[in-house]
Short mmCIF file of C-alpha atoms in Angstrom, two decimals:
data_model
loop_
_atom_site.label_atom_id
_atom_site.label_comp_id
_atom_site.label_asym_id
_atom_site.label_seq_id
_atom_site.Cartn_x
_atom_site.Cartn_y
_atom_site.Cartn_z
CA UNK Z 18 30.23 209.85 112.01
CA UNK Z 19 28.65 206.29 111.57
CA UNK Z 20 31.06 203.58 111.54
CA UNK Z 21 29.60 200.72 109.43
CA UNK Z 22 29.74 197.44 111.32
CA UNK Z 23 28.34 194.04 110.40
CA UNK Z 24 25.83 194.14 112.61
CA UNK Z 25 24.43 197.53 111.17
CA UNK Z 26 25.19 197.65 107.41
CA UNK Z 27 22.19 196.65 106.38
CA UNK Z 28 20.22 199.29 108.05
CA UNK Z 29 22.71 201.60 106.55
CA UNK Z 30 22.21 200.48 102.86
CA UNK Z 31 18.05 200.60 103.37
CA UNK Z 32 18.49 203.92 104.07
CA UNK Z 33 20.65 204.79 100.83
CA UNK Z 34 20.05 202.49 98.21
CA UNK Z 35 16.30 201.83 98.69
CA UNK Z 36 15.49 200.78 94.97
CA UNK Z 37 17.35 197.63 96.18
CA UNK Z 38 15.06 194.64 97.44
CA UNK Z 39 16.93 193.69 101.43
CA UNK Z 40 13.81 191.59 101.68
CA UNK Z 41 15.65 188.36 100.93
CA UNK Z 42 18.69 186.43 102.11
CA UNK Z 43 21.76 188.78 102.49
CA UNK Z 44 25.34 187.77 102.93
CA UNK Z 45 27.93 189.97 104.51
CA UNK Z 46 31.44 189.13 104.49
CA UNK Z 47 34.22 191.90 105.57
CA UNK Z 48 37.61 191.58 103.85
CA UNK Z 49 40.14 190.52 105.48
CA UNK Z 50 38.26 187.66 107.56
CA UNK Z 51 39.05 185.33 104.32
CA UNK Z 52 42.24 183.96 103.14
CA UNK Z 53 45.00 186.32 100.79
CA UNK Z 54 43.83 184.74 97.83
CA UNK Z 55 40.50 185.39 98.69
CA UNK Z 56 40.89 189.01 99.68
CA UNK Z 57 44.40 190.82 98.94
CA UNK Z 58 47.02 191.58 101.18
CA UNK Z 59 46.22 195.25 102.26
CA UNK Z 60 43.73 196.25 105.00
CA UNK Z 61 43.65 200.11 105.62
CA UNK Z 62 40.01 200.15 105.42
CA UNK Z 63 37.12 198.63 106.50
CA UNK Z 64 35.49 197.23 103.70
CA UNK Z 65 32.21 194.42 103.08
CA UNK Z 66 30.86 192.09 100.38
CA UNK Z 67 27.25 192.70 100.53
CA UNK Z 68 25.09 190.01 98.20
CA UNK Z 69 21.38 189.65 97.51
CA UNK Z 70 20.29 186.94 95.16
CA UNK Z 71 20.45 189.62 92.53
CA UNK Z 72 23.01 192.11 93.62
CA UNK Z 73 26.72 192.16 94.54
CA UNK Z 74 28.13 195.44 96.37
CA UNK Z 75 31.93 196.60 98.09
CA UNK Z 76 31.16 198.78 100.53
CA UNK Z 77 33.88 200.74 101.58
CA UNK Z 78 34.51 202.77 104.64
CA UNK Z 79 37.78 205.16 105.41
CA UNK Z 80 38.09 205.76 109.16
CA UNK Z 81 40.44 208.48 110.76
CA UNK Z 82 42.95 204.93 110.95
CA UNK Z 83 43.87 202.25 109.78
CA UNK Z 84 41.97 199.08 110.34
CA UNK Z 85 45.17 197.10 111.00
CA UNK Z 86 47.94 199.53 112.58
CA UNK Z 87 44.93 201.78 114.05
CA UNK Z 88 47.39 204.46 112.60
CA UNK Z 89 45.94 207.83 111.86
CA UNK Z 90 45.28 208.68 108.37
CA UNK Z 91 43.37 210.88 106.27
CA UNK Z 92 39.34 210.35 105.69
CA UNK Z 93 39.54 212.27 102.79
CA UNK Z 94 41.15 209.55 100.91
CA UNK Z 95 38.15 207.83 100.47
CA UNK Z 96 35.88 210.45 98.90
CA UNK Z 97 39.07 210.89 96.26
CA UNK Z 98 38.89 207.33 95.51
CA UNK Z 99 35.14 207.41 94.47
CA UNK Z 100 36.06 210.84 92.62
CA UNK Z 101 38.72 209.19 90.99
CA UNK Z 102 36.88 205.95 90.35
CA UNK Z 103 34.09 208.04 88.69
CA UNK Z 104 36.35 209.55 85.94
CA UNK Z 105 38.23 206.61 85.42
CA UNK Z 106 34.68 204.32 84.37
CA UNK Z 107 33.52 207.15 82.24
CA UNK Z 108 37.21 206.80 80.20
CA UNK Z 109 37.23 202.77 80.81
CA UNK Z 110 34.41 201.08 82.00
CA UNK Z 111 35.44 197.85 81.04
CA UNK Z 112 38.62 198.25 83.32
CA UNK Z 113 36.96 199.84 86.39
CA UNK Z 114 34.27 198.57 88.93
CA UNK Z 115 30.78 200.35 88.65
CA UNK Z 116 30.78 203.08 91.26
CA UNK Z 117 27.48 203.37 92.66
CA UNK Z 118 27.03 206.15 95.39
CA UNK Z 119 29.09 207.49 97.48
CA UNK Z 120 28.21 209.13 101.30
CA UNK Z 121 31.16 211.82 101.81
CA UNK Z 122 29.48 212.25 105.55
CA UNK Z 123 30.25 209.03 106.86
CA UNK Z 124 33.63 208.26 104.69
CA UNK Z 125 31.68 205.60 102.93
CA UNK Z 126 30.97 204.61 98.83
CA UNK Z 127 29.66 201.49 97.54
CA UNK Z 128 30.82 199.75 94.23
CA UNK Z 129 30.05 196.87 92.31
CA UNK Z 130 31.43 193.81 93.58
CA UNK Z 131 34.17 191.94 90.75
CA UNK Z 132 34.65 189.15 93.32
CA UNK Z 133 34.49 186.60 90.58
CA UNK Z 134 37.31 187.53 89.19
CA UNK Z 135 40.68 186.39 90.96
CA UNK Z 136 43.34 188.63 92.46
CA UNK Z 137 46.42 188.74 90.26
CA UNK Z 138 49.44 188.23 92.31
CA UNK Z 139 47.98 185.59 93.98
CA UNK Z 140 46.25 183.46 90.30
CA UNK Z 141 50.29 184.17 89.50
CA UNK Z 142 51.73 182.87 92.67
CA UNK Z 143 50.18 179.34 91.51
CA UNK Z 144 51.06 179.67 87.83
CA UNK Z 145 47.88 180.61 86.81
CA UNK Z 146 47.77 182.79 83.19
CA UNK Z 147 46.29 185.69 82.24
CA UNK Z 148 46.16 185.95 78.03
CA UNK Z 149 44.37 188.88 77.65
CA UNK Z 150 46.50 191.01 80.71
CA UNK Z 151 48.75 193.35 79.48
CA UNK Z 152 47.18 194.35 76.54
CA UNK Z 153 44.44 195.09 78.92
CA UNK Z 154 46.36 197.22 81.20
CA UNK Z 155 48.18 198.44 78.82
CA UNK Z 156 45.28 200.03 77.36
CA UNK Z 157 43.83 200.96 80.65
CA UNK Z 158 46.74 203.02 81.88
CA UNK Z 159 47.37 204.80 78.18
CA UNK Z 160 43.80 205.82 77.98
CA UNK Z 161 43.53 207.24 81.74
CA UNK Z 162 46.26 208.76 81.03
CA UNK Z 163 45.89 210.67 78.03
CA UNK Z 164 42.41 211.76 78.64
CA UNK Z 165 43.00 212.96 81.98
CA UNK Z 166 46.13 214.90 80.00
CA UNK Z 167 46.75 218.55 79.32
CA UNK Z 168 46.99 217.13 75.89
CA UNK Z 169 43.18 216.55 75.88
CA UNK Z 170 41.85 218.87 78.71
CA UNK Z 171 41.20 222.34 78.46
CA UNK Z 172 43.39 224.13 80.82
CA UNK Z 173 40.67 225.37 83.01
CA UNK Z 174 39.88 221.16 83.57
CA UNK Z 175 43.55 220.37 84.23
CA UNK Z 176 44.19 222.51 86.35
CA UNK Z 177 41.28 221.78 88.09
CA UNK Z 178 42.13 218.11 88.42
CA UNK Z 179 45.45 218.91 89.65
CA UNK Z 180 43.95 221.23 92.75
CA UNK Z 181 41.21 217.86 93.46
CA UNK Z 182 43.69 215.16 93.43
CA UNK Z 183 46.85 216.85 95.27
CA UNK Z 184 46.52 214.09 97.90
CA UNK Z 185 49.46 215.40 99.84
CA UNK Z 186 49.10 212.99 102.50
CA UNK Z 187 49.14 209.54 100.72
CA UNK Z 188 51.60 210.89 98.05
CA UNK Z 189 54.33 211.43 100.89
CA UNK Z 190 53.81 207.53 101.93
CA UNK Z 191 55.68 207.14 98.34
CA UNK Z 192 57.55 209.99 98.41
CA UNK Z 193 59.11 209.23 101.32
CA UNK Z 194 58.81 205.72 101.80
CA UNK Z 195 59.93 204.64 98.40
CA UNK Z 196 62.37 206.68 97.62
CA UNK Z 197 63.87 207.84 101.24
CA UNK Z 198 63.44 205.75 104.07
CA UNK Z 199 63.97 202.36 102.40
CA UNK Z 200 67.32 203.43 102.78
CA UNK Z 201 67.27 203.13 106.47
CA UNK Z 202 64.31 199.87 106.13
CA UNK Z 203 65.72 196.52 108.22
CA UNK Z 204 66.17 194.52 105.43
CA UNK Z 205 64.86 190.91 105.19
CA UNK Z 206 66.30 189.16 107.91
CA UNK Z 207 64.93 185.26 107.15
CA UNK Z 208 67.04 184.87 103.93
CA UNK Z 209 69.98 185.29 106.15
CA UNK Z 210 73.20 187.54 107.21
CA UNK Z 211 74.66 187.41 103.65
CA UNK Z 212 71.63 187.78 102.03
CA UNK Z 213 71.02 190.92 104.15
CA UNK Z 214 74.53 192.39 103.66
CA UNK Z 215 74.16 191.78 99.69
CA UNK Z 216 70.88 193.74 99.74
CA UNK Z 217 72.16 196.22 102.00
CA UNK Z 218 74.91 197.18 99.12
CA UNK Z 219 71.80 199.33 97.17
CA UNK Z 220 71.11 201.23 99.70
CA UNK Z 221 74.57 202.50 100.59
CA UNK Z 222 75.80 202.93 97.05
CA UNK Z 223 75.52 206.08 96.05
CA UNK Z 224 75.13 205.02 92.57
CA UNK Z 225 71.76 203.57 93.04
CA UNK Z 226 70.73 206.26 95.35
CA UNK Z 227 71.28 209.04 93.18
CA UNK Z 228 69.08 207.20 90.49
CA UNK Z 229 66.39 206.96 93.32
CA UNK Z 230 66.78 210.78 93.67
CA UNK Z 231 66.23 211.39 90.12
CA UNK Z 232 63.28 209.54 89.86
CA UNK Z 233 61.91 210.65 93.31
CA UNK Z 234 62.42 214.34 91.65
CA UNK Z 235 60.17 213.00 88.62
CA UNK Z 236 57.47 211.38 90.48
CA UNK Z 237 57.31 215.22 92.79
CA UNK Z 238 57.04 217.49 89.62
CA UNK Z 239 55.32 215.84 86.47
CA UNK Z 240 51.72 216.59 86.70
CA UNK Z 241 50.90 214.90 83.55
CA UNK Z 242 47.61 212.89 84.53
CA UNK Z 243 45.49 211.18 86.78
CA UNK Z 244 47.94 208.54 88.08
CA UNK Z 245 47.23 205.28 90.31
CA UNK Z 246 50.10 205.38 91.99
CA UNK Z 247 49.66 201.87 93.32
CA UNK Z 248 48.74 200.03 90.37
CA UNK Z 249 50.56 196.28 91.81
CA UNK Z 250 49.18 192.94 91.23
CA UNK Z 251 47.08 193.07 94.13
CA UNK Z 252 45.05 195.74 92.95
CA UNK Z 253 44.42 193.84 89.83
CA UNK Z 254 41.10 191.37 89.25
CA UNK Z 255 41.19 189.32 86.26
CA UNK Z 256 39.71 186.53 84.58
CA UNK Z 257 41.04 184.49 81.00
CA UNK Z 258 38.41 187.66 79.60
CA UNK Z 259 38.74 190.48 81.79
CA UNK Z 260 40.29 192.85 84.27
CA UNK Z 261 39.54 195.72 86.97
CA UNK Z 262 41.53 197.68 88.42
CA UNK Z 263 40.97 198.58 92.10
CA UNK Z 264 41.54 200.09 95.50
CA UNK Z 265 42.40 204.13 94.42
CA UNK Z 266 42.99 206.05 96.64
CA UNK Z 267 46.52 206.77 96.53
CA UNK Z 268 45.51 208.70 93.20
CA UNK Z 269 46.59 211.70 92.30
CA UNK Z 270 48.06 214.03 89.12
CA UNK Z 271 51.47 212.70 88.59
CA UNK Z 272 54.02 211.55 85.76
CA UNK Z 273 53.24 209.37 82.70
CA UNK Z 274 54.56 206.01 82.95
CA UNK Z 275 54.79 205.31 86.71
CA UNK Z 276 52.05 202.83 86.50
CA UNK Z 277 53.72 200.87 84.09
CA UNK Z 278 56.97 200.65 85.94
CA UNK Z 279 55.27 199.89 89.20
CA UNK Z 280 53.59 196.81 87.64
CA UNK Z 281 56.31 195.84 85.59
CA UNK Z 282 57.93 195.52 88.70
CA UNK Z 283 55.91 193.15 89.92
CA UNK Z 284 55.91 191.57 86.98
CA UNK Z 285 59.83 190.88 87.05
CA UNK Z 286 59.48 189.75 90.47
CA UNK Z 287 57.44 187.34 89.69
CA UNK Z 288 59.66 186.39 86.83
CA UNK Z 289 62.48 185.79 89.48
CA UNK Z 290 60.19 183.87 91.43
CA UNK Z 291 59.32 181.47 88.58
CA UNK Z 292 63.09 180.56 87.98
CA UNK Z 293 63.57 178.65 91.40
CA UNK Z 294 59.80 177.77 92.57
CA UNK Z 295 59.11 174.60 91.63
CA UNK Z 296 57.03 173.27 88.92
CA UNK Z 297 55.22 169.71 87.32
CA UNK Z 298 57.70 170.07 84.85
CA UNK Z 299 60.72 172.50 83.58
CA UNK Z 300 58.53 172.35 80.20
CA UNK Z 301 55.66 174.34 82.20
CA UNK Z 302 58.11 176.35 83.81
CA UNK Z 303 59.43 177.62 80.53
CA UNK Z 304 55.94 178.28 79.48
CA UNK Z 305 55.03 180.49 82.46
CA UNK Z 306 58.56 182.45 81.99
CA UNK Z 307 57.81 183.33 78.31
CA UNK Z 308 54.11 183.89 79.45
CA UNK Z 309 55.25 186.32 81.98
CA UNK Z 310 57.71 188.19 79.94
CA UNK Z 311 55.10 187.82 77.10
CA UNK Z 312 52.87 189.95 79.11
CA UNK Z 313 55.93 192.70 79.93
CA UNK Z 314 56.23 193.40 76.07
CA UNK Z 315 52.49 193.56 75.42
CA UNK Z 316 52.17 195.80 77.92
CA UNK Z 317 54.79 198.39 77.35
CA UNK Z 318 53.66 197.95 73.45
CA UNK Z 319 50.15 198.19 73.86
CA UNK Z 320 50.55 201.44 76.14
CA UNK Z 321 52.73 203.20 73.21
CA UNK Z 322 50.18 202.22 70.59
CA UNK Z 323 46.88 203.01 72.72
CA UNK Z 324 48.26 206.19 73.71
CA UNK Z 325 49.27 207.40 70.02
CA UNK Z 326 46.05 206.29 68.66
CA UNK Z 327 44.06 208.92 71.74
CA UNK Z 328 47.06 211.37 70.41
CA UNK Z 329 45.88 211.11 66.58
CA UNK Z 330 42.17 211.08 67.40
CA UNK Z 331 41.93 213.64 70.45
CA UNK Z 332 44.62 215.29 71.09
CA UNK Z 333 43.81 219.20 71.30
CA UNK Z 334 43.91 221.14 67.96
CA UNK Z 335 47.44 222.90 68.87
CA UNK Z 336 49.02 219.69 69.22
CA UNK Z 337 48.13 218.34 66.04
CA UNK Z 338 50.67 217.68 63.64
CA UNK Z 339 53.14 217.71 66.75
CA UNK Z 340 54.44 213.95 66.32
CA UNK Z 341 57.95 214.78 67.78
CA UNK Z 342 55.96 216.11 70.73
CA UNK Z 343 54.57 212.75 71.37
CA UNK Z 344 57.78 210.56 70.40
CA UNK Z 345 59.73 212.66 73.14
CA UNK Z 346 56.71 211.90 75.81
CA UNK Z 347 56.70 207.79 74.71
CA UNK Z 348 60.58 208.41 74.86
CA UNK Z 349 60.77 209.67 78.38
CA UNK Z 350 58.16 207.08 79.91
CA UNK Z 351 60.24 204.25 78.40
CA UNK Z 352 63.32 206.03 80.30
CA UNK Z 353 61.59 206.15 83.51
CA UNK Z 354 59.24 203.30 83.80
CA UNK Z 355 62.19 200.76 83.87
CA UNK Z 356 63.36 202.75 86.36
CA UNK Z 357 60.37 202.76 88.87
CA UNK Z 358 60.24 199.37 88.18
CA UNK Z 359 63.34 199.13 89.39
CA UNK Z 360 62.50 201.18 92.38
CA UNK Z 361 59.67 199.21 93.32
CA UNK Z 362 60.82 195.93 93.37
CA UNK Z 363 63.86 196.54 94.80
CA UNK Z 364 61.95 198.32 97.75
CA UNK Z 365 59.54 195.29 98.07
CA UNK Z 366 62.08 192.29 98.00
CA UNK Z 367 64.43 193.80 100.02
CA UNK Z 368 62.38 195.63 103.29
CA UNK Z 369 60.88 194.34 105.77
CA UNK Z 370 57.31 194.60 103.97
CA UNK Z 371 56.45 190.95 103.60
CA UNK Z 372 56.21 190.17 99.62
CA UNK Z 373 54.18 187.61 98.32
CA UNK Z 374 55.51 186.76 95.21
CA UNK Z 375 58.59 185.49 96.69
CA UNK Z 376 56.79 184.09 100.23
CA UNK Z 377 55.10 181.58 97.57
CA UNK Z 378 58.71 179.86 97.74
CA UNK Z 379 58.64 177.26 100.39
CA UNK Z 380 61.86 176.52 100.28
CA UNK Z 381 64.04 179.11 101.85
CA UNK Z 382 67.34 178.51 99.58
CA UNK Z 383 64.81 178.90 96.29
CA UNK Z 384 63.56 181.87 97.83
CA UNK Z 385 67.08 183.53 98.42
CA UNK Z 386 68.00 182.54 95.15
CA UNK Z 387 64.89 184.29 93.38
CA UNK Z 388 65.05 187.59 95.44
CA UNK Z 389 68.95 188.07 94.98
CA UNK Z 390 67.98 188.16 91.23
CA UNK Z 391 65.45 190.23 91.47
CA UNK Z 392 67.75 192.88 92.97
CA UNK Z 393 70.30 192.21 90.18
CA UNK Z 394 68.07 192.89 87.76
CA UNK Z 395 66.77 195.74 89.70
CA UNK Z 396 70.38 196.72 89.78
CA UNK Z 397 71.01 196.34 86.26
CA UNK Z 398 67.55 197.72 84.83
CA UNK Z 399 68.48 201.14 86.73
CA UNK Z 400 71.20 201.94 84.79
CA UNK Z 401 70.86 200.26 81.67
CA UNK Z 402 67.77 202.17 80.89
CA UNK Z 403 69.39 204.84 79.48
CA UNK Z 404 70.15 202.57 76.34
CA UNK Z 405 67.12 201.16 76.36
CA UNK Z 406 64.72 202.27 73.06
CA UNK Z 407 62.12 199.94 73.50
CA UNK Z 408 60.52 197.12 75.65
CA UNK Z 409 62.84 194.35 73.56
CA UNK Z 410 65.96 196.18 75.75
CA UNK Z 411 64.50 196.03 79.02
CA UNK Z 412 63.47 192.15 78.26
CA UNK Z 413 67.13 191.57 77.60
CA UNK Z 414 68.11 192.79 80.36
CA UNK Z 415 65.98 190.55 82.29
CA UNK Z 416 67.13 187.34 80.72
CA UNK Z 417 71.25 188.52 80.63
CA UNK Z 418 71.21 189.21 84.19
CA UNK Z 419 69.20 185.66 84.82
CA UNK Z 420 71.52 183.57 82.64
CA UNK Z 421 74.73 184.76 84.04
CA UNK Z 422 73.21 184.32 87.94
CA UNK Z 423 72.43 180.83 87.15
CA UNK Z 424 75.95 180.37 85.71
CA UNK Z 425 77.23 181.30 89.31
CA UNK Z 426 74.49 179.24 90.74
CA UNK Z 427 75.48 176.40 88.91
CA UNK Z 428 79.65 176.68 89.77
CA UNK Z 429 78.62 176.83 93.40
CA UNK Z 430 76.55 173.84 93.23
#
């Protein structure tokens, strides 16, 4: 195998994309030598901005480990991502970078390069607004989603996707990590002893684990479409106009509305990190609050409505007529999503994983403050999903859980 180097990329790319002019000035940047902002926060693979004067490529390469951890860990991820990438532009193309070719040999694919576009969580992290973003992803994950369905596949094709995207390997990072052994994580030990013995109360209640159980148990058996399964706000490029979704190769066929909990998730977190970070004014702060929970209800709302409208229009012949059929699928991803979301966040804010959204917070008291209600919400999403019949509920829950936890704040103060 040919492992793609700085030094030799440009050989490599002669040799399979010839129609492109390397006659000219070429820059070559690998990800990860820039700042977060710049490049994301994940480096499993080795991966390179390539730009001609014309042209803008990624060029991605999965080795046998991981570029930071030299871990071992499957190549065959990265010929599933292309695979994956590939269906998901011929559903969305307006959601999903340009996959160009892809080299299953040498573990490599190239892609069009969205590097104009800024990296979500970190545009958030400074307050910067997205108008256009979960109606966007709301339509993105409905329409993946219901075309990559039994509900518009023949069975021969479903089936078929299930057996290409089983991605045992990557799925048991989440099944595992997620939903087992954050029970045994070190929890975040820089907030301090009482923050770590509050946090530590959700993993040893058996309450909250069993919850975890049942949704672990969801996420194992639901093969009802092509799934990111990693879809957080580092994955996301966006503009005031438009969005991409990236880096797939956790993919694989799994339940309907896991997406949309796992970026509501970090949606609420940054939510909680808004309340305490500070801001030119409490006036803006407001405004990026409402923006953010804005975004939350537009996303949840848009996903319903995108997904009905492929129901009405494509849905396969014996399904028509079935509304009730659909109303119980829209009602079960509205059970679980808040859930995951739950899951997710909880996981990130509280293990030793390093989160951004709250690492913004300078100030170490601010940053306790917004984590410890991001758990209580986490807390209090979990259960009080099960009364929840639309996106309005889990929104209340959000801002009941934040007004009484400033109420405390405030009579310790």
């Amino acid at each position: 195998m040919k492992e793609i180097t700085k030094d030799n990329i440009i050989e490599y790319l002669k040799e399979h994309m010839p129609n492109v002019r390397w006659d000219c000035p070429v820059s070559i940047r690998m990800i990860g030598e820039g700042t977060q902002e710049e490049d994301g926060d994940g480096y499993v693979n080795y991966i390179y901005r390539v730009h001609t004067p014309s042209q803008a490529f990624v060029v991605k390469q999965g080795l046998p480990r991981s570029r930071v951890t030299e871990q071992a860990i499957g190549t065959y991820r990265n010929r599933l991502e292309y695979d994956s990438m590939r269906i998901l532009y011929a559903i969305v193309p307006e959601y999903v970078p340009k996959p160009i070719f892809q080299d299953e040999e040498n573990h490599v694919f190239v892609m069009e390069d969205v590097s104009e576009l800024k990296i979500v969580r970190f545009a958030l992290n400074k307050n910067k607004v997205f108008p256009k973003l979960g109606r966007q992803c709301g339509e993105y994950m409905a329409k993946t989603e219901f075309y990559t369905s039994e509900f518009y596949l023949s069975r021969e094709e479903y089936r078929k996707l299930q057996c290409r995207f089983e991605n045992t390997e990557l799925r048991r990072i989440m099944e595992d990590g997620m939903f087992l052994d954050c029970f045994g994580c070190e929890m975040e030990s820089s907030l301090g002893d009482n923050f770590k013995k509050f946090a530590t109360q959700f993993g040893e209640d058996s309450r909250y684990r069993t919850e975890l159980y049942k949704l672990r148990r969801n996420f194992m058996s639901h093969a009802d479409a092509l799934i990111h399964a990693d879809l957080h706000t580092s994955n996301l490029l966006a503009s005031r106009e438009e969005m991409k979704v990236i880096d797939m190769e956790f993919t694989f066929v799994g339940p309907f509305g896991y997406d949309l909990g796992y970026l509501t998730g970090n949606l609420i977190s940054q939510y909680c990190a808004a309340c305490f970070k500070p801001f030119s004014t409490e006036e803006e702060r407001k405004r990026f609050k409402a923006y953010l929970l804005a975004t939350i209800k537009e996303l949840f709302e848009t996903y319903n409505m995108t997904f009905t409208k492929c129901w009405q229009k494509d849905a396969k012949d014996r399904y028509e007529g079935q509304e009730g059929l659909l109303g119980s699928v829209l009602e079960e991803v509205m059970l679980t999503a808040p859930g995951y979301a739950s899951m997710v966040n909880w996981f990130r804010a509280a293990s030793e994983i390093e989160y951004p959204d709250f690492l913004a917070i300078e100030d170490v008291n601010a940053r306790r403050f917004a984590t410890t209600l991001s758990l209580l919400i986490d807390w209090n999403i979990m259960f009080a999903r099960y009364r929840y019949h639309s996106v309005d509920d889990l929104i209340d829950t959000i801002l009941e859980t934040e007004k009484i936890y400033q109420k405390k704040i405030e009579i310790l103060k």
